[in-house]
mmCIF file of C-alpha atoms in Angstrom:
data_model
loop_
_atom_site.group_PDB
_atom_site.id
_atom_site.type_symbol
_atom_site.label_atom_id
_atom_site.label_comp_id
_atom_site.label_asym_id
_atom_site.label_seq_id
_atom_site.Cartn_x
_atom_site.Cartn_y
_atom_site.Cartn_z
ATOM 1 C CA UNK A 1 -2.002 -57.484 2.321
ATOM 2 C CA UNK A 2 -1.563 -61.480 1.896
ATOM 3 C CA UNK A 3 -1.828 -62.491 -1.578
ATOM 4 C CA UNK A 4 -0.280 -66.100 -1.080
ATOM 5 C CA UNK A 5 -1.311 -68.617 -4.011
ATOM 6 C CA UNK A 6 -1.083 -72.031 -3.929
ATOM 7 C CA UNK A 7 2.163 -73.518 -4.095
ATOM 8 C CA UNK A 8 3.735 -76.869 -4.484
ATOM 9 C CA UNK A 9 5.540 -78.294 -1.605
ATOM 10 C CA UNK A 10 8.818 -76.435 -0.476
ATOM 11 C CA UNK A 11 8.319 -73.454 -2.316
ATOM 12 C CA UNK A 12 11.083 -71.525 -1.075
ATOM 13 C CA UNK A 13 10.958 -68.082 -3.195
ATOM 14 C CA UNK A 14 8.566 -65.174 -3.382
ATOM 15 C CA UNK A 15 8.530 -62.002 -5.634
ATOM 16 C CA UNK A 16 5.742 -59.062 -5.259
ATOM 17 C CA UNK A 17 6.191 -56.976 -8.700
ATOM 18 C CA UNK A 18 4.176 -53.735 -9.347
ATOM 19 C CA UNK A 19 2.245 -53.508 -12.711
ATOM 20 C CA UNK A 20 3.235 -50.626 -14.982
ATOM 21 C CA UNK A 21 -0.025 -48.541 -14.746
ATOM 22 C CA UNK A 22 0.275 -48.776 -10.771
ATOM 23 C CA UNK A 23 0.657 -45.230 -9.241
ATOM 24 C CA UNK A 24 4.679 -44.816 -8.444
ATOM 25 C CA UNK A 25 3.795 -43.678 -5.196
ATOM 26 C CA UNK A 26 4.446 -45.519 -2.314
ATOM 27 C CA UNK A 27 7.055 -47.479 -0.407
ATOM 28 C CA UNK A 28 7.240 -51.371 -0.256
ATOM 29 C CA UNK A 29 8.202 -51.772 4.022
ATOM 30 C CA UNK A 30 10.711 -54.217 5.525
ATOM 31 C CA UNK A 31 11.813 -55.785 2.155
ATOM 32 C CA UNK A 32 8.605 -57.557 2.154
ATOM 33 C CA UNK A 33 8.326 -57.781 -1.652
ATOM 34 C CA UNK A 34 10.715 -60.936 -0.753
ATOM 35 C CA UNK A 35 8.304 -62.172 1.310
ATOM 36 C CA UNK A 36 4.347 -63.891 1.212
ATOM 37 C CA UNK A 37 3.190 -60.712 2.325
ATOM 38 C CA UNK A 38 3.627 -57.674 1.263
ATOM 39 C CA UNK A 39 3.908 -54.550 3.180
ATOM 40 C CA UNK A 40 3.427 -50.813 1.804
ATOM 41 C CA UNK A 41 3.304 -47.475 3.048
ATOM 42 C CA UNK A 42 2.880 -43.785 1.690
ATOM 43 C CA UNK A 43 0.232 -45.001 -0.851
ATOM 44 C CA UNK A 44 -1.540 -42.601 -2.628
ATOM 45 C CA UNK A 45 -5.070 -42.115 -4.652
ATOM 46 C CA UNK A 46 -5.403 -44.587 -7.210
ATOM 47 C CA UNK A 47 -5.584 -48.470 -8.408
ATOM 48 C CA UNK A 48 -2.248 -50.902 -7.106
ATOM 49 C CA UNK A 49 -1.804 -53.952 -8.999
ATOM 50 C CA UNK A 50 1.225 -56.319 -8.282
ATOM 51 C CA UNK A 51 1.919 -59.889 -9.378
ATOM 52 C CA UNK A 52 3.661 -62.273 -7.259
ATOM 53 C CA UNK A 53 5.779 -64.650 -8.414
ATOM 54 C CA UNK A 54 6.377 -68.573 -6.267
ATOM 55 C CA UNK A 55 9.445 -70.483 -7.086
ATOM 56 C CA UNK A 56 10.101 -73.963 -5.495
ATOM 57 C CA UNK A 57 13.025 -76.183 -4.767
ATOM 58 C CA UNK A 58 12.627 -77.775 -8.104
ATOM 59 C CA UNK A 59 12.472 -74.776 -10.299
ATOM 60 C CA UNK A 60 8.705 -74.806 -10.913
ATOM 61 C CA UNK A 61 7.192 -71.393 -10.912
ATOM 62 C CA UNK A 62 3.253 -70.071 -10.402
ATOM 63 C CA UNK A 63 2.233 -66.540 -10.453
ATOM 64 C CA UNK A 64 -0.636 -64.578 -9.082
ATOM 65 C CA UNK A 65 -2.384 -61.294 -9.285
ATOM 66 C CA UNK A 66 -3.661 -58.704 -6.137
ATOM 67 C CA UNK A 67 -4.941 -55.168 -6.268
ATOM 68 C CA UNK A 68 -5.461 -52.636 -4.284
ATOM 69 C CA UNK A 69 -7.591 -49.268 -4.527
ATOM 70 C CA UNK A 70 -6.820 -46.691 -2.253
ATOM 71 C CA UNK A 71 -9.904 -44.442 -2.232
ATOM 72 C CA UNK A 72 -9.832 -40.455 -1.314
ATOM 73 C CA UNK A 73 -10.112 -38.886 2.058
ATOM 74 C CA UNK A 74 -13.481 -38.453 2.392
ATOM 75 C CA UNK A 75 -12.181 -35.546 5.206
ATOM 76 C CA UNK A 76 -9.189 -34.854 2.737
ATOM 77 C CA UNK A 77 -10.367 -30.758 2.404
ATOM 78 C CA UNK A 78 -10.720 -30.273 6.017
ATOM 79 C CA UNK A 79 -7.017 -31.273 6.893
ATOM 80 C CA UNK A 80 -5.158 -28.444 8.349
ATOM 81 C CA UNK A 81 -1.173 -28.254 7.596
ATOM 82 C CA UNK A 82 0.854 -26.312 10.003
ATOM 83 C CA UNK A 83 4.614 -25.626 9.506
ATOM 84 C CA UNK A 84 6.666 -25.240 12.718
ATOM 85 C CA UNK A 85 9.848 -23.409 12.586
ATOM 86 C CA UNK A 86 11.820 -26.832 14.658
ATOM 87 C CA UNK A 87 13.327 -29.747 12.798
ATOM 88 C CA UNK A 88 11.128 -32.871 13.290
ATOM 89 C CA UNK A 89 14.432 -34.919 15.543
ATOM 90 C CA UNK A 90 14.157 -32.164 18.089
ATOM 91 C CA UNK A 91 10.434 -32.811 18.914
ATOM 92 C CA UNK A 92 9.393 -35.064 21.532
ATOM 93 C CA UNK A 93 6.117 -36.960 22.703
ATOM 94 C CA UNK A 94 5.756 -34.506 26.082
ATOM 95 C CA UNK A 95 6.350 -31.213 23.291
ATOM 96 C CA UNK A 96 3.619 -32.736 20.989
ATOM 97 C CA UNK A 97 1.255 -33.279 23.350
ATOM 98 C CA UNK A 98 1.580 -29.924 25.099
ATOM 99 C CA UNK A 99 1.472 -28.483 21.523
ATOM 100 C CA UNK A 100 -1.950 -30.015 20.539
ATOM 101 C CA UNK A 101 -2.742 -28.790 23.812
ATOM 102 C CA UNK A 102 -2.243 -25.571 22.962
ATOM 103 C CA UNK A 103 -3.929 -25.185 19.458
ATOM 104 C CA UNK A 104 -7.024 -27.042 21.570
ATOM 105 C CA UNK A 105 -6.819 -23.906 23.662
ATOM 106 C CA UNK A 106 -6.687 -21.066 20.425
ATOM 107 C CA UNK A 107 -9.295 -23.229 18.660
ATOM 108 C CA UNK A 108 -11.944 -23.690 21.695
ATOM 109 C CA UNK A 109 -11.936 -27.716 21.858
ATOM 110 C CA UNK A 110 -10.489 -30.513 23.670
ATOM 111 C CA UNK A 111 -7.048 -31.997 23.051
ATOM 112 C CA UNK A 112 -8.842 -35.293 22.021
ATOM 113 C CA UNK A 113 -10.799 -33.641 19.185
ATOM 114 C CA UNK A 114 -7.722 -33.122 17.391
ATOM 115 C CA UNK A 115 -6.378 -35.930 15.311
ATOM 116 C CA UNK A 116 -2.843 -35.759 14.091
ATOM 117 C CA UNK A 117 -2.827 -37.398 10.633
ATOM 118 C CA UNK A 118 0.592 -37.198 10.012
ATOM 119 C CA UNK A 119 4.252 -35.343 11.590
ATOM 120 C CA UNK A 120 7.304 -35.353 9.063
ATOM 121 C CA UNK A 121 10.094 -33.037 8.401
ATOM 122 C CA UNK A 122 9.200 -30.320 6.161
ATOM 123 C CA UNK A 123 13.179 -29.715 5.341
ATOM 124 C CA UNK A 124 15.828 -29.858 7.523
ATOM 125 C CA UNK A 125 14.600 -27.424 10.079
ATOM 126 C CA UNK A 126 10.796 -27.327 10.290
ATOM 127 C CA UNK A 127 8.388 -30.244 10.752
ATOM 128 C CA UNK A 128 4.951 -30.524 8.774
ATOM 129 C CA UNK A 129 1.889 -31.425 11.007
ATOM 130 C CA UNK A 130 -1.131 -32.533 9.654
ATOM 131 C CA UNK A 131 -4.264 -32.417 11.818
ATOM 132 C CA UNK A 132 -7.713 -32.862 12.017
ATOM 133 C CA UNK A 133 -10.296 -31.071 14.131
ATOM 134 C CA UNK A 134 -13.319 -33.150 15.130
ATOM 135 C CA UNK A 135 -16.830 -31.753 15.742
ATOM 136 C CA UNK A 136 -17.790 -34.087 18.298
ATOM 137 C CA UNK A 137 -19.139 -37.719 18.590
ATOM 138 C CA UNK A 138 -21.136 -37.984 15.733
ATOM 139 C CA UNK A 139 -20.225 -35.226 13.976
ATOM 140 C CA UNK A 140 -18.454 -34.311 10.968
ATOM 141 C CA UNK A 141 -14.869 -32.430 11.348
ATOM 142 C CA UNK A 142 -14.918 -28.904 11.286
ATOM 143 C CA UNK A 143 -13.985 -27.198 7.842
ATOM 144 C CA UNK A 144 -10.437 -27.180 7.140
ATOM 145 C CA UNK A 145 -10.067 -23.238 5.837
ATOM 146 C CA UNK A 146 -12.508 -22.274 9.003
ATOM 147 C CA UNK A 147 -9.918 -23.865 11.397
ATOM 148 C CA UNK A 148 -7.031 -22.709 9.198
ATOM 149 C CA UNK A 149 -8.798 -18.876 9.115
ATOM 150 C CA UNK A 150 -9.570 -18.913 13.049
ATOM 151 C CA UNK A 151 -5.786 -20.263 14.118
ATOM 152 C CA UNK A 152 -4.439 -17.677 12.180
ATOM 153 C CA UNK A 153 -6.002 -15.297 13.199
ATOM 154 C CA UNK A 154 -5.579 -16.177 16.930
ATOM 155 C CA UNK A 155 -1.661 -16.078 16.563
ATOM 156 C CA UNK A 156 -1.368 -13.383 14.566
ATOM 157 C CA UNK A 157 -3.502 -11.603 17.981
ATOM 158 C CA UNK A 158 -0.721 -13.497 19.993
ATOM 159 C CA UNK A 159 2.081 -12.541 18.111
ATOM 160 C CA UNK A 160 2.674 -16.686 17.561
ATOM 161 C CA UNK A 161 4.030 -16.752 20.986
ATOM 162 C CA UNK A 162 1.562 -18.877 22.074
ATOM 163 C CA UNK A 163 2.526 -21.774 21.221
ATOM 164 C CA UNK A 164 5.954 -23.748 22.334
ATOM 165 C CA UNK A 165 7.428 -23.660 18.309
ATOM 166 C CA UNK A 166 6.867 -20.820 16.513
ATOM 167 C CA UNK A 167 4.503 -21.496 13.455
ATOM 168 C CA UNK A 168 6.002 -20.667 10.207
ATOM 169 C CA UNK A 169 2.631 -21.414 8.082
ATOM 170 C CA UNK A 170 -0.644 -22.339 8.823
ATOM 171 C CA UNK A 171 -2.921 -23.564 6.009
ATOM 172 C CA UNK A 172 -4.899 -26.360 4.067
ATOM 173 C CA UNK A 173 -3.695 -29.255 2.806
ATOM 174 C CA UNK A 174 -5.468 -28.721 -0.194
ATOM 175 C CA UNK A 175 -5.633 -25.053 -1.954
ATOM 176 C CA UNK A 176 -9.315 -23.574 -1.410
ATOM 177 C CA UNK A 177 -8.458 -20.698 -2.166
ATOM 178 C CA UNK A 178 -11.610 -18.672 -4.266
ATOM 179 C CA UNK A 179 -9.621 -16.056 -5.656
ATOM 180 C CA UNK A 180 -12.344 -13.803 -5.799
ATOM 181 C CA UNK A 181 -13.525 -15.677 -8.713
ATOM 182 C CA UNK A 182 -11.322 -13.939 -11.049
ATOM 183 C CA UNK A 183 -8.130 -16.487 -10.596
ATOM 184 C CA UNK A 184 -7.199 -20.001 -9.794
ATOM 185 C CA UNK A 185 -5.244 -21.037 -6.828
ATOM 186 C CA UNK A 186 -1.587 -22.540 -7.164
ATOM 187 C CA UNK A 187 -1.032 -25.686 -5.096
ATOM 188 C CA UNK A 188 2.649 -25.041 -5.060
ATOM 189 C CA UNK A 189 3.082 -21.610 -3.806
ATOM 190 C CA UNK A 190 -0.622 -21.206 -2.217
ATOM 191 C CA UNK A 191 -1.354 -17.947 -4.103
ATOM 192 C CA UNK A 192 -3.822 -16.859 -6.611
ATOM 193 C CA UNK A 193 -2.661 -16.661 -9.755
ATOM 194 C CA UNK A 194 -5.205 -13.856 -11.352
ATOM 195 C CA UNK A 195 -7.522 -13.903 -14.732
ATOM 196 C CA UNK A 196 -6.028 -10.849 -17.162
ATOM 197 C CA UNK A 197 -7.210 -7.144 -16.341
ATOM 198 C CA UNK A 198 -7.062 -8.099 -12.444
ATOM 199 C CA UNK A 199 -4.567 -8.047 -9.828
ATOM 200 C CA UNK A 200 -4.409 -8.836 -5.809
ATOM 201 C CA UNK A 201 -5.712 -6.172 -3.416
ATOM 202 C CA UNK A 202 -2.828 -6.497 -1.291
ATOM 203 C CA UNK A 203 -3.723 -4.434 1.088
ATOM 204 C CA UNK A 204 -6.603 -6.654 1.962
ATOM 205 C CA UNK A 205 -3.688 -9.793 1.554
ATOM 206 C CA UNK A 206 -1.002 -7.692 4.011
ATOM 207 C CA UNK A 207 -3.256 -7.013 6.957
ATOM 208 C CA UNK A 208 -6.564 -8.266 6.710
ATOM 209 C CA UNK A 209 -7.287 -12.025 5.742
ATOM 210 C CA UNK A 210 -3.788 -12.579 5.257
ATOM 211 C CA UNK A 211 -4.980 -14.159 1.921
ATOM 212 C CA UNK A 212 -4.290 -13.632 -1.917
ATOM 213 C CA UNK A 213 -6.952 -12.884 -3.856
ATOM 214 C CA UNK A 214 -7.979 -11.180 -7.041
ATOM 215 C CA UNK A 215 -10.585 -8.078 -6.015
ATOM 216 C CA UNK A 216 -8.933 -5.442 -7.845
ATOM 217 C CA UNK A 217 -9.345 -4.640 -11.536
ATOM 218 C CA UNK A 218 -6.670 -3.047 -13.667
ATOM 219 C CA UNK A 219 -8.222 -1.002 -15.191
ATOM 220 C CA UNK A 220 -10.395 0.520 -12.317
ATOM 221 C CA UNK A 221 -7.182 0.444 -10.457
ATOM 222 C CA UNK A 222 -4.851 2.168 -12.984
ATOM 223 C CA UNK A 223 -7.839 5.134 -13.151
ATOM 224 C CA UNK A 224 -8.051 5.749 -9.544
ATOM 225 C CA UNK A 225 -4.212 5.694 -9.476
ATOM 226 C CA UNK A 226 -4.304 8.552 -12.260
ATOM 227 C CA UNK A 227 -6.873 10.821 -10.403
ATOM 228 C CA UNK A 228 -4.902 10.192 -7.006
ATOM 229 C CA UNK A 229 -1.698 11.860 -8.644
ATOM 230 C CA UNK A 230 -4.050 14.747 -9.971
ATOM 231 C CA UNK A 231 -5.278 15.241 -7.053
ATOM 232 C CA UNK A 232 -1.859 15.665 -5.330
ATOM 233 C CA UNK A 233 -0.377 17.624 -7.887
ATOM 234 C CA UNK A 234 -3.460 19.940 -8.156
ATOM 235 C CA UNK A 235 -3.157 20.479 -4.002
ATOM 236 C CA UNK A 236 0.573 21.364 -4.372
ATOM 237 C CA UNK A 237 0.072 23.699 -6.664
ATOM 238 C CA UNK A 238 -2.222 25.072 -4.891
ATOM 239 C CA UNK A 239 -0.143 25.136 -2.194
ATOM 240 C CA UNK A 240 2.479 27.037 -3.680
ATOM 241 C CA UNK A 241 0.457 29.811 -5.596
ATOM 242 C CA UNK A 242 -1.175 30.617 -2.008
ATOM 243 C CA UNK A 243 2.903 30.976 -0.498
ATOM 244 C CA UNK A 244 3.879 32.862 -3.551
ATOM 245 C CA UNK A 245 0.856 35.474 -2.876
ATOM 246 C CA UNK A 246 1.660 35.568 0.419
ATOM 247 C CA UNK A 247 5.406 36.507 -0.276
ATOM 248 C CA UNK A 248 4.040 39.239 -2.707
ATOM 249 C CA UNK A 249 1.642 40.540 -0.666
ATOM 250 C CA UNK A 250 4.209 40.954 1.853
ATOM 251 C CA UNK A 251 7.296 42.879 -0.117
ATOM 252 C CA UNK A 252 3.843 45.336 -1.283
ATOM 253 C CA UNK A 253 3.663 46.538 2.725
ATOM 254 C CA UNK A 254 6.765 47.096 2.711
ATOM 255 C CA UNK A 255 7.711 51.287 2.680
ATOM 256 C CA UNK A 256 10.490 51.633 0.437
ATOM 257 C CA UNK A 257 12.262 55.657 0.991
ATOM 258 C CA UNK A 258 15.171 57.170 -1.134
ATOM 259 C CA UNK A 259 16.987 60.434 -1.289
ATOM 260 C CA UNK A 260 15.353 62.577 -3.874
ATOM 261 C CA UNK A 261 16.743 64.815 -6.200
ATOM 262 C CA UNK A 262 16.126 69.062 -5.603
ATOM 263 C CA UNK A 263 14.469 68.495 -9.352
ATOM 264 C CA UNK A 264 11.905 65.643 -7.966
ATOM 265 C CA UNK A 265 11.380 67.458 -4.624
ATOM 266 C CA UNK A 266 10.765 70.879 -6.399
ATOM 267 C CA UNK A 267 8.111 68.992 -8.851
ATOM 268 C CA UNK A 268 6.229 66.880 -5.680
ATOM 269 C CA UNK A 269 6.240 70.063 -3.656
ATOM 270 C CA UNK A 270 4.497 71.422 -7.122
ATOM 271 C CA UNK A 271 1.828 68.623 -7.312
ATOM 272 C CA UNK A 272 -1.119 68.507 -5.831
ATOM 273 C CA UNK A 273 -1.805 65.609 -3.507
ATOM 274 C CA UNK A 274 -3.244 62.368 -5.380
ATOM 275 C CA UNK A 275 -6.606 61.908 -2.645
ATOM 276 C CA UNK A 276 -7.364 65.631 -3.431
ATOM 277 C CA UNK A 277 -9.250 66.753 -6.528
ATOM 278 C CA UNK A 278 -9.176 70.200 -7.476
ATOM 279 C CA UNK A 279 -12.244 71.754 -8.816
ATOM 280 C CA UNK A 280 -12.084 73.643 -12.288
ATOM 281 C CA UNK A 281 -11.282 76.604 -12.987
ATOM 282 C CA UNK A 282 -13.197 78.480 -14.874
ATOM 283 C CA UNK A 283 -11.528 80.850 -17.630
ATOM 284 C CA UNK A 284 -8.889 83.606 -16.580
ATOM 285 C CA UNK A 285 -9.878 86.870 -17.469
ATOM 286 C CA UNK A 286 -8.400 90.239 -18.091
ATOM 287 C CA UNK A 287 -8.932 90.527 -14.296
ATOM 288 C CA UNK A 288 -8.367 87.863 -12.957
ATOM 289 C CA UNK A 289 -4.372 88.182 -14.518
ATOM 290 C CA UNK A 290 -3.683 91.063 -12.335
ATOM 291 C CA UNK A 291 -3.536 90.323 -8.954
ATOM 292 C CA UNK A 292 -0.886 92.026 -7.262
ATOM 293 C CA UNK A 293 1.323 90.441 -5.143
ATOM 294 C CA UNK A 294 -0.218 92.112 -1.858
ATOM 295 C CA UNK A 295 -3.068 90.272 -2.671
ATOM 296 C CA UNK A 296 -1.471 86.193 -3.182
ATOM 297 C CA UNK A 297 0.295 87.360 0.064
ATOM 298 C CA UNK A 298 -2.897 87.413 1.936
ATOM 299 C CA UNK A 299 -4.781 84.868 3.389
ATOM 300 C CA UNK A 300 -8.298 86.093 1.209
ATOM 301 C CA UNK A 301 -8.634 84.755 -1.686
ATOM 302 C CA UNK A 302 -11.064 86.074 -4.616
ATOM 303 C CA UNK A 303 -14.187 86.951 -3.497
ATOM 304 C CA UNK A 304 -12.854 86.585 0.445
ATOM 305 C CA UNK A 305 -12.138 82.304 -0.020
ATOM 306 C CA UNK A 306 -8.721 81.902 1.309
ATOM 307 C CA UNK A 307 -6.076 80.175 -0.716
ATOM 308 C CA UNK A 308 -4.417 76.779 -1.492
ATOM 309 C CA UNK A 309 -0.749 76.929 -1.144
ATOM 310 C CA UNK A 310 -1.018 74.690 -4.567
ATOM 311 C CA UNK A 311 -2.953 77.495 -5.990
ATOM 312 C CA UNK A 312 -0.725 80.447 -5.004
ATOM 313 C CA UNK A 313 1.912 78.134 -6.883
ATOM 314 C CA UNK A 314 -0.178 78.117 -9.747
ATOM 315 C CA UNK A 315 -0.714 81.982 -10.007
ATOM 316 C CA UNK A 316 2.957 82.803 -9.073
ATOM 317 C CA UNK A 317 4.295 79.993 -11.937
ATOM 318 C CA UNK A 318 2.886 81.801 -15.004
ATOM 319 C CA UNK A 319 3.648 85.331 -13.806
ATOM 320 C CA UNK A 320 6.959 85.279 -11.634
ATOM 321 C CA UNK A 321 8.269 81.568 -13.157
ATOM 322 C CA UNK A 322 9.737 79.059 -10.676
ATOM 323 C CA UNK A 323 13.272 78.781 -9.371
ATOM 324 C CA UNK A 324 15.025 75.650 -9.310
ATOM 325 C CA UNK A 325 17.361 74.909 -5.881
ATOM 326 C CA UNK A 326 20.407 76.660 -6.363
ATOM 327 C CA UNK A 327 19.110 79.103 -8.419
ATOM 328 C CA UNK A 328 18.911 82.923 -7.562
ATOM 329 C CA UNK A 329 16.330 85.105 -8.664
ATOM 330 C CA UNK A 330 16.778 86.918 -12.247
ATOM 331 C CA UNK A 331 18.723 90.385 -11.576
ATOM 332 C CA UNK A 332 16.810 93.073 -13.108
ATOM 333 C CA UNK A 333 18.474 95.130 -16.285
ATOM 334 C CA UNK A 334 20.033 98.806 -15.551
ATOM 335 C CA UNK A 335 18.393 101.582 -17.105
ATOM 336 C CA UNK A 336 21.686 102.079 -18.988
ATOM 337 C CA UNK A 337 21.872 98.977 -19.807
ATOM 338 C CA UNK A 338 18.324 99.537 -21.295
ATOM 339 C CA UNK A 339 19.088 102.766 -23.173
ATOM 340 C CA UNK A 340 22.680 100.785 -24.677
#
């Protein structure tokens, strides 16, 4: 930029000053602001307006006025940033060139449609490239978050040892992130920062696009949560009323035996079995009380039916009575004993 005025002979002094509504941005090269042209670098969006002041020999002064407008990238949303994991001393012409080389390779097109826009340190220990990937002669550059999506991608399938520095981040210079139209995107940190009553599905962030976003609602979220742990508890519970059957089930197969007492044993031996139903009886009568022993000691019963050994139990009870184990039979009284 040459914004020399017209000076008297042997002016010998120049000053370039910037004007206070001047962007602060950018950097004023080889002390040139002492000079009749003025050098600058780093400049950013935005209107530039400096005044330069001529001083002669003699102490006369004149002063004089130059702007400049730096206009926006017309390409500034298709710029692709890519953070290598190498500080920015360490990396030479051969490495950059077989670098480009490589992302020409991943992407599908020729070293010479990338443009490098700018290599700087990012911090001490990883370098920021800037690139540019052209669509051919004639054509427009591709889009920045395509090219940023699809080199992703490809060393994420390559397990980023594809290329000769390992890439720490690969995005857009500019945010474009959509955030699922329920956030905005942060230009420091690159994330979504999410509307109220909406969060990131992160599972969608972790292993698919490998991009925030704001899908999820809270509230549809924090149900589905709720009917998960339901569903879990309702399962083991389930789970443990089927083993605690199972465990019952089990000690109810199991024969249990114990030593009787000659009381018990004399009473079951009494009993008639539980699966067997007796028929009834009809009324004793006067005959039916006298049966002689001869006849309980055969096998004919009344009217020539045998038996039961139950029922011989029940006729002897009521006329002879039953003995108890250890228990002899009643001795039967003297006939003096009778007439005392």
């Amino acid at each position: 930029m040459d914004l020399t005025l017209l000076m008297t002979k042997g002016g010998v002094s120049y000053l370039w000053t910037r004007d206070d509504i001047s962007p602060a941005a950018g950097e004023v090269l080889n002390n040139s602001d002492h000079q009749a042209v003025l050098f600058l670098g780093n400049l950013v969006e935005g209107k530039y307006s400096f005044t330069l002041t001529v001083t002669d020999s003699k102490g006369q002064s004149s002063t004089g006025r130059g702007t400049v407008e730096v206009k926006p990238d017309a390409y500034e949303r298709d710029l692709v940033e890519v953070v290598l994991e190498v500080a920015v001393s360490q990396i030479s012409q051969r490495q950059r060139d077989m670098l480009l080389r490589q992302i020409g390779v991943l992407l599908g097109v020729l070293d010479s449609d990338i443009v490098v826009r700018e290599i700087g340190a990012f911090n001490e220990y990883s370098t920021r490239l800037v690139l540019l990937v052209s669509g051919g002669p004639g054509r427009p550059p591709l889009s920045g978050r395509s090219v940023a999506f699809s080199l992703r991608n490809k060393l994420r399938k390559q397990k980023n040892d594809f290329l000769i520095f390992k890439a720490r981040r690969v995005d857009t210079v500019i945010c474009q992130l959509n955030c699922s139209g329920h956030g905005e995107c942060d230009p420091f940190t690159r994330r979504c920062v999410c509307h109220p009553f909406w969060m990131e599905n992160f599972i969608r962030a972790q292993f698919g696009e490998l991009e925030s976003n704001c899908e999820w609602s809270v509230l549809y979220v924090t149900i589905a949560s709720f009917m998960i742990v339901v569903a879990i508890a309702t399962v083991v519970w389930g789970m443990v009323c089927c083993c605690k059957r199972r465990k019952s089930k089990a000690r109810r197969s199991k024969s249990r035996y114990k030593m009787l007492e000659a009381d018990e044993q004399d009473t079951l031996e009494l009993q008639p079995p539980r699966a067997a139903r007796l028929k009834p009886m009809p009324a004793p009568t006067s005959s039916a009380l006298m049966h002689s022993d001869s006849d309980l000691d055969s096998d004919d019963g009344q009217n020539g039916v045998p038996w039961k050994e139950q029922e011989r139990g029940h006729l002897l009870r009521p006329q002879n009575g039953s003995l108890r184990n250890g228990q002899g039979p009643a001795r039967s009284k003297k006939q003096r004993e009778e007439l005392l």
